[in-house]
Amino acid sequence: MVKQKAPCLAPGEVSSALEVKPKVIPATDPAKLSSLPERLSPALYLQAAQWSETQGAISTAQRQYEKALELDPRDVNSLIAFARFQDRHDHGEEAHRLYQQAQSLAPTNTTVLNDLGLFHARHGNLDAALKALDQAVRLDPRNVRYRNNLAAALIESRRVSEAIEVLRAVHPEATALFNVACLLSLKNETQQAAALLEQSLRIDPSLAAAHD
């Protein structure tokens, strides 16, 4: 078999062939988005907005959220993120509008429902909070976080037995009682909380947190 010789290179080509020429990707400036890919996505604007907010550049962050929605007004993640931003900065009316818009686009999105429920709970609208959180739990019944949030809203509405039932589905009996006792304790309902702690210890004497 005759081996083929590698093609010869001129002296100048040899030196250039041995040079390593990595593709240089400049560091991203999240505030300006000047070095991001040409085809931007809402997610990139959301990252920039979150970075700007951590740096205290609130107005810049808001513009980035707005740009994300300009790029895709129907992007549910952008609507949720912007609603959270507005709520963090005490713009409740605008946050509510964004949550409603997200819900109209994705009525079975459990993140939207959970966020909307917590929003209503923070603003004292317990009926609306319970409706949204209950729907989130029905759509994702094994999600512990959603059930904990629903239980907290039920405690706020003084529906203690219902809160226990909600938590029993994802926690052992003693743990469910302990969690409800903690929620009651936060509301200074100490007598009822103590009774539930005693009940949880009768079921599981090894529950150290209840002893404490």
mmCIF file of C-alpha atoms in Angstrom:
data_model
loop_
_atom_site.group_PDB
_atom_site.id
_atom_site.type_symbol
_atom_site.label_atom_id
_atom_site.label_comp_id
_atom_site.label_asym_id
_atom_site.label_seq_id
_atom_site.Cartn_x
_atom_site.Cartn_y
_atom_site.Cartn_z
ATOM 1 C CA MET A 1 0.000 0.000 0.000
ATOM 2 C CA VAL A 2 1.356 3.416 -0.957
ATOM 3 C CA LYS A 3 1.086 6.013 1.734
ATOM 4 C CA GLN A 4 -0.101 9.378 0.623
ATOM 5 C CA LYS A 5 2.109 12.243 1.628
ATOM 6 C CA ALA A 6 0.555 15.064 3.558
ATOM 7 C CA PRO A 7 0.279 18.174 1.415
ATOM 8 C CA CYS A 8 3.215 20.492 1.894
ATOM 9 C CA LEU A 9 2.752 23.913 3.385
ATOM 10 C CA ALA A 10 4.754 26.974 2.591
ATOM 11 C CA PRO A 11 6.922 28.288 5.446
ATOM 12 C CA GLY A 12 4.462 31.026 6.273
ATOM 13 C CA GLU A 13 1.579 28.564 6.285
ATOM 14 C CA VAL A 14 3.446 26.245 8.663
ATOM 15 C CA SER A 15 3.829 28.948 11.263
ATOM 16 C CA SER A 16 0.187 29.999 10.993
ATOM 17 C CA ALA A 17 -1.051 26.394 11.123
ATOM 18 C CA LEU A 18 0.685 25.884 14.465
ATOM 19 C CA GLU A 19 -0.919 28.937 15.986
ATOM 20 C CA VAL A 20 -3.882 28.281 18.301
ATOM 21 C CA LYS A 21 -6.697 30.635 17.378
ATOM 22 C CA PRO A 22 -9.499 30.208 19.878
ATOM 23 C CA LYS A 23 -12.814 31.830 19.211
ATOM 24 C CA VAL A 24 -12.963 34.773 21.569
ATOM 25 C CA ILE A 25 -16.330 35.268 23.284
ATOM 26 C CA PRO A 26 -16.409 38.544 25.190
ATOM 27 C CA ALA A 27 -17.786 38.632 28.709
ATOM 28 C CA THR A 28 -21.459 39.470 28.890
ATOM 29 C CA ASP A 29 -22.548 42.781 30.334
ATOM 30 C CA PRO A 30 -26.048 41.958 31.614
ATOM 31 C CA ALA A 31 -26.952 45.614 32.013
ATOM 32 C CA LYS A 32 -26.335 46.503 28.383
ATOM 33 C CA LEU A 33 -26.818 43.163 26.604
ATOM 34 C CA SER A 34 -24.325 44.469 24.058
ATOM 35 C CA SER A 35 -22.372 41.239 23.806
ATOM 36 C CA LEU A 36 -25.230 38.758 23.779
ATOM 37 C CA PRO A 37 -26.138 36.706 20.693
ATOM 38 C CA GLU A 38 -27.889 38.492 17.876
ATOM 39 C CA ARG A 39 -31.058 36.491 18.408
ATOM 40 C CA LEU A 40 -32.185 37.541 21.873
ATOM 41 C CA SER A 41 -34.743 35.687 23.943
ATOM 42 C CA PRO A 42 -36.911 36.855 26.852
ATOM 43 C CA ALA A 43 -34.854 34.627 29.169
ATOM 44 C CA LEU A 44 -31.705 36.663 28.464
ATOM 45 C CA TYR A 45 -33.492 39.890 29.332
ATOM 46 C CA LEU A 46 -34.792 38.283 32.530
ATOM 47 C CA GLN A 47 -31.239 37.337 33.529
ATOM 48 C CA ALA A 48 -30.115 40.885 32.863
ATOM 49 C CA ALA A 49 -33.018 42.277 34.880
ATOM 50 C CA GLN A 50 -32.279 40.055 37.858
ATOM 51 C CA TRP A 51 -28.602 40.974 37.765
ATOM 52 C CA SER A 52 -29.416 44.685 37.584
ATOM 53 C CA GLU A 53 -31.785 44.396 40.540
ATOM 54 C CA THR A 54 -29.125 42.707 42.670
ATOM 55 C CA GLN A 55 -26.855 45.660 41.862
ATOM 56 C CA GLY A 56 -29.520 48.109 42.997
ATOM 57 C CA ALA A 57 -30.205 49.382 39.465
ATOM 58 C CA ILE A 58 -33.967 49.170 39.820
ATOM 59 C CA SER A 59 -34.929 51.351 36.852
ATOM 60 C CA THR A 60 -32.536 49.424 34.611
ATOM 61 C CA ALA A 61 -34.023 46.157 35.821
ATOM 62 C CA GLN A 62 -37.520 47.357 35.025
ATOM 63 C CA ARG A 63 -36.488 48.302 31.481
ATOM 64 C CA GLN A 64 -35.062 44.813 30.961
ATOM 65 C CA TYR A 65 -38.319 43.207 32.095
ATOM 66 C CA GLU A 66 -40.189 45.496 29.721
ATOM 67 C CA LYS A 67 -37.854 44.534 26.869
ATOM 68 C CA ALA A 68 -38.497 40.852 27.558
ATOM 69 C CA LEU A 69 -42.232 41.440 27.187
ATOM 70 C CA GLU A 70 -41.750 43.609 24.120
ATOM 71 C CA LEU A 71 -39.930 40.679 22.554
ATOM 72 C CA ASP A 72 -42.724 38.263 23.491
ATOM 73 C CA PRO A 73 -45.810 39.733 25.224
ATOM 74 C CA ARG A 74 -47.175 36.217 25.741
ATOM 75 C CA ASP A 75 -44.138 34.808 27.544
ATOM 76 C CA VAL A 76 -45.554 33.543 30.830
ATOM 77 C CA ASN A 77 -42.165 33.341 32.567
ATOM 78 C CA SER A 78 -41.533 37.015 31.801
ATOM 79 C CA LEU A 79 -44.957 37.979 33.120
ATOM 80 C CA ILE A 80 -44.387 36.042 36.354
ATOM 81 C CA ALA A 81 -40.900 37.481 36.863
ATOM 82 C CA PHE A 82 -42.064 41.038 36.200
ATOM 83 C CA ALA A 83 -45.069 40.570 38.511
ATOM 84 C CA ARG A 84 -42.771 39.408 41.308
ATOM 85 C CA PHE A 85 -40.515 42.395 40.673
ATOM 86 C CA GLN A 86 -43.450 44.809 40.850
ATOM 87 C CA ASP A 87 -44.739 43.213 44.048
ATOM 88 C CA ARG A 88 -41.282 43.373 45.658
ATOM 89 C CA HIS A 89 -41.239 47.087 44.979
ATOM 90 C CA ASP A 90 -44.751 47.733 46.320
ATOM 91 C CA HIS A 91 -46.482 48.143 42.976
ATOM 92 C CA GLY A 92 -49.315 45.826 43.884
ATOM 93 C CA GLU A 93 -51.789 46.968 41.280
ATOM 94 C CA GLU A 94 -49.329 46.449 38.429
ATOM 95 C CA ALA A 95 -48.230 43.095 39.870
ATOM 96 C CA HIS A 96 -51.847 41.952 40.007
ATOM 97 C CA ARG A 97 -52.407 42.997 36.389
ATOM 98 C CA LEU A 98 -49.368 40.981 35.271
ATOM 99 C CA TYR A 99 -50.434 37.911 37.248
ATOM 100 C CA GLN A 100 -53.907 38.107 35.729
ATOM 101 C CA GLN A 101 -52.416 38.382 32.262
ATOM 102 C CA ALA A 102 -50.240 35.330 32.921
ATOM 103 C CA GLN A 103 -53.220 33.388 34.232
ATOM 104 C CA SER A 104 -55.312 34.243 31.179
ATOM 105 C CA LEU A 105 -52.535 32.875 28.950
ATOM 106 C CA ALA A 106 -51.845 29.788 31.078
ATOM 107 C CA PRO A 107 -54.842 29.044 33.319
ATOM 108 C CA THR A 108 -53.424 25.688 34.481
ATOM 109 C CA ASN A 109 -49.876 26.885 35.128
ATOM 110 C CA THR A 110 -49.293 25.984 38.785
ATOM 111 C CA THR A 111 -46.491 28.515 39.243
ATOM 112 C CA VAL A 112 -48.860 31.294 38.215
ATOM 113 C CA LEU A 113 -51.591 30.001 40.521
ATOM 114 C CA ASN A 114 -49.240 29.588 43.487
ATOM 115 C CA ASP A 115 -47.728 33.043 42.990
ATOM 116 C CA LEU A 116 -51.139 34.630 42.533
ATOM 117 C CA GLY A 117 -52.412 32.930 45.675
ATOM 118 C CA LEU A 118 -49.465 34.164 47.729
ATOM 119 C CA PHE A 119 -49.924 37.653 46.275
ATOM 120 C CA HIS A 120 -53.562 37.712 47.400
ATOM 121 C CA ALA A 121 -52.620 36.335 50.839
ATOM 122 C CA ARG A 122 -49.998 39.051 51.353
ATOM 123 C CA HIS A 123 -52.559 41.679 50.432
ATOM 124 C CA GLY A 124 -55.244 40.297 52.738
ATOM 125 C CA ASN A 125 -57.556 38.866 50.078
ATOM 126 C CA LEU A 126 -57.867 35.414 51.625
ATOM 127 C CA ASP A 127 -60.799 34.139 49.569
ATOM 128 C CA ALA A 128 -58.932 34.783 46.321
ATOM 129 C CA ALA A 129 -55.738 33.360 47.836
ATOM 130 C CA LEU A 130 -57.449 30.124 48.856
ATOM 131 C CA LYS A 131 -59.069 29.733 45.449
ATOM 132 C CA ALA A 132 -55.765 30.070 43.569
ATOM 133 C CA LEU A 133 -53.724 27.939 45.987
ATOM 134 C CA ASP A 134 -56.368 25.211 46.095
ATOM 135 C CA GLN A 135 -56.331 25.066 42.299
ATOM 136 C CA ALA A 136 -52.517 24.779 42.290
ATOM 137 C CA VAL A 137 -52.729 21.868 44.752
ATOM 138 C CA ARG A 138 -55.418 20.112 42.724
ATOM 139 C CA LEU A 139 -53.284 20.349 39.591
ATOM 140 C CA ASP A 140 -50.088 19.214 41.375
ATOM 141 C CA PRO A 141 -51.257 17.312 44.464
ATOM 142 C CA ARG A 142 -47.829 15.995 45.490
ATOM 143 C CA ASN A 143 -46.155 19.392 45.533
ATOM 144 C CA VAL A 144 -45.246 20.006 49.178
ATOM 145 C CA ARG A 145 -44.606 23.716 48.713
ATOM 146 C CA TYR A 146 -48.062 24.352 47.276
ATOM 147 C CA ARG A 147 -49.690 22.413 50.110
ATOM 148 C CA ASN A 148 -47.691 24.282 52.748
ATOM 149 C CA ASN A 149 -48.791 27.592 51.234
ATOM 150 C CA LEU A 150 -52.425 26.496 51.121
ATOM 151 C CA ALA A 151 -52.231 25.347 54.748
ATOM 152 C CA ALA A 152 -50.820 28.715 55.792
ATOM 153 C CA ALA A 153 -53.690 30.513 54.033
ATOM 154 C CA LEU A 154 -56.208 28.192 55.707
ATOM 155 C CA ILE A 155 -54.689 28.976 59.102
ATOM 156 C CA GLU A 156 -55.068 32.685 58.326
ATOM 157 C CA SER A 157 -58.752 31.942 57.695
ATOM 158 C CA ARG A 158 -58.957 29.974 60.982
ATOM 159 C CA ARG A 159 -59.701 26.726 59.141
ATOM 160 C CA VAL A 160 -57.299 24.625 61.180
ATOM 161 C CA SER A 161 -58.778 21.173 60.579
ATOM 162 C CA GLU A 162 -58.704 21.764 56.815
ATOM 163 C CA ALA A 163 -55.062 22.841 57.027
ATOM 164 C CA ILE A 164 -54.215 19.569 58.796
ATOM 165 C CA GLU A 165 -55.982 17.565 56.086
ATOM 166 C CA VAL A 166 -54.095 19.408 53.365
ATOM 167 C CA LEU A 167 -50.737 18.523 54.947
ATOM 168 C CA ARG A 168 -51.633 14.929 55.784
ATOM 169 C CA ALA A 169 -51.498 14.110 52.076
ATOM 170 C CA VAL A 170 -47.747 14.799 51.868
ATOM 171 C CA HIS A 171 -46.503 14.473 55.461
ATOM 172 C CA PRO A 172 -46.696 11.813 58.161
ATOM 173 C CA GLU A 173 -49.499 12.494 60.651
ATOM 174 C CA ALA A 174 -47.203 13.763 63.410
ATOM 175 C CA THR A 175 -45.319 16.049 61.021
ATOM 176 C CA ALA A 176 -48.539 17.504 59.620
ATOM 177 C CA LEU A 177 -49.738 18.321 63.135
ATOM 178 C CA PHE A 178 -46.363 19.808 64.025
ATOM 179 C CA ASN A 179 -46.363 22.060 60.944
ATOM 180 C CA VAL A 180 -49.855 23.347 61.680
ATOM 181 C CA ALA A 181 -48.812 23.959 65.298
ATOM 182 C CA CYS A 182 -45.911 26.078 64.033
ATOM 183 C CA LEU A 183 -48.244 28.111 61.826
ATOM 184 C CA LEU A 184 -50.586 28.668 64.774
ATOM 185 C CA SER A 185 -47.663 29.678 66.962
ATOM 186 C CA LEU A 186 -46.714 32.367 64.446
ATOM 187 C CA LYS A 187 -50.223 33.795 64.927
ATOM 188 C CA ASN A 188 -49.791 33.664 68.735
ATOM 189 C CA GLU A 189 -52.422 30.913 68.990
ATOM 190 C CA THR A 190 -50.269 29.263 71.645
ATOM 191 C CA GLN A 191 -52.897 27.160 73.406
ATOM 192 C CA GLN A 192 -54.089 25.484 70.218
ATOM 193 C CA ALA A 193 -50.501 25.106 69.008
ATOM 194 C CA ALA A 194 -49.477 23.388 72.258
ATOM 195 C CA ALA A 195 -52.399 20.960 71.986
ATOM 196 C CA LEU A 196 -51.348 19.959 68.474
ATOM 197 C CA LEU A 197 -47.714 19.531 69.567
ATOM 198 C CA GLU A 198 -48.805 17.187 72.345
ATOM 199 C CA GLN A 199 -50.939 15.258 69.868
ATOM 200 C CA SER A 200 -48.020 14.955 67.430
ATOM 201 C CA LEU A 201 -45.767 13.610 70.226
ATOM 202 C CA ARG A 202 -48.318 11.001 71.221
ATOM 203 C CA ILE A 203 -48.220 9.751 67.627
ATOM 204 C CA ASP A 204 -44.433 10.011 67.257
ATOM 205 C CA PRO A 205 -42.529 10.475 70.541
ATOM 206 C CA SER A 206 -39.261 10.674 68.605
ATOM 207 C CA LEU A 207 -40.205 13.920 66.882
ATOM 208 C CA ALA A 208 -37.430 16.088 68.323
ATOM 209 C CA ALA A 209 -38.707 19.345 66.835
ATOM 210 C CA ALA A 210 -42.030 18.950 68.640
ATOM 211 C CA HIS A 211 -40.186 18.324 71.936
ATOM 212 C CA ASP A 212 -38.197 21.500 71.429
#
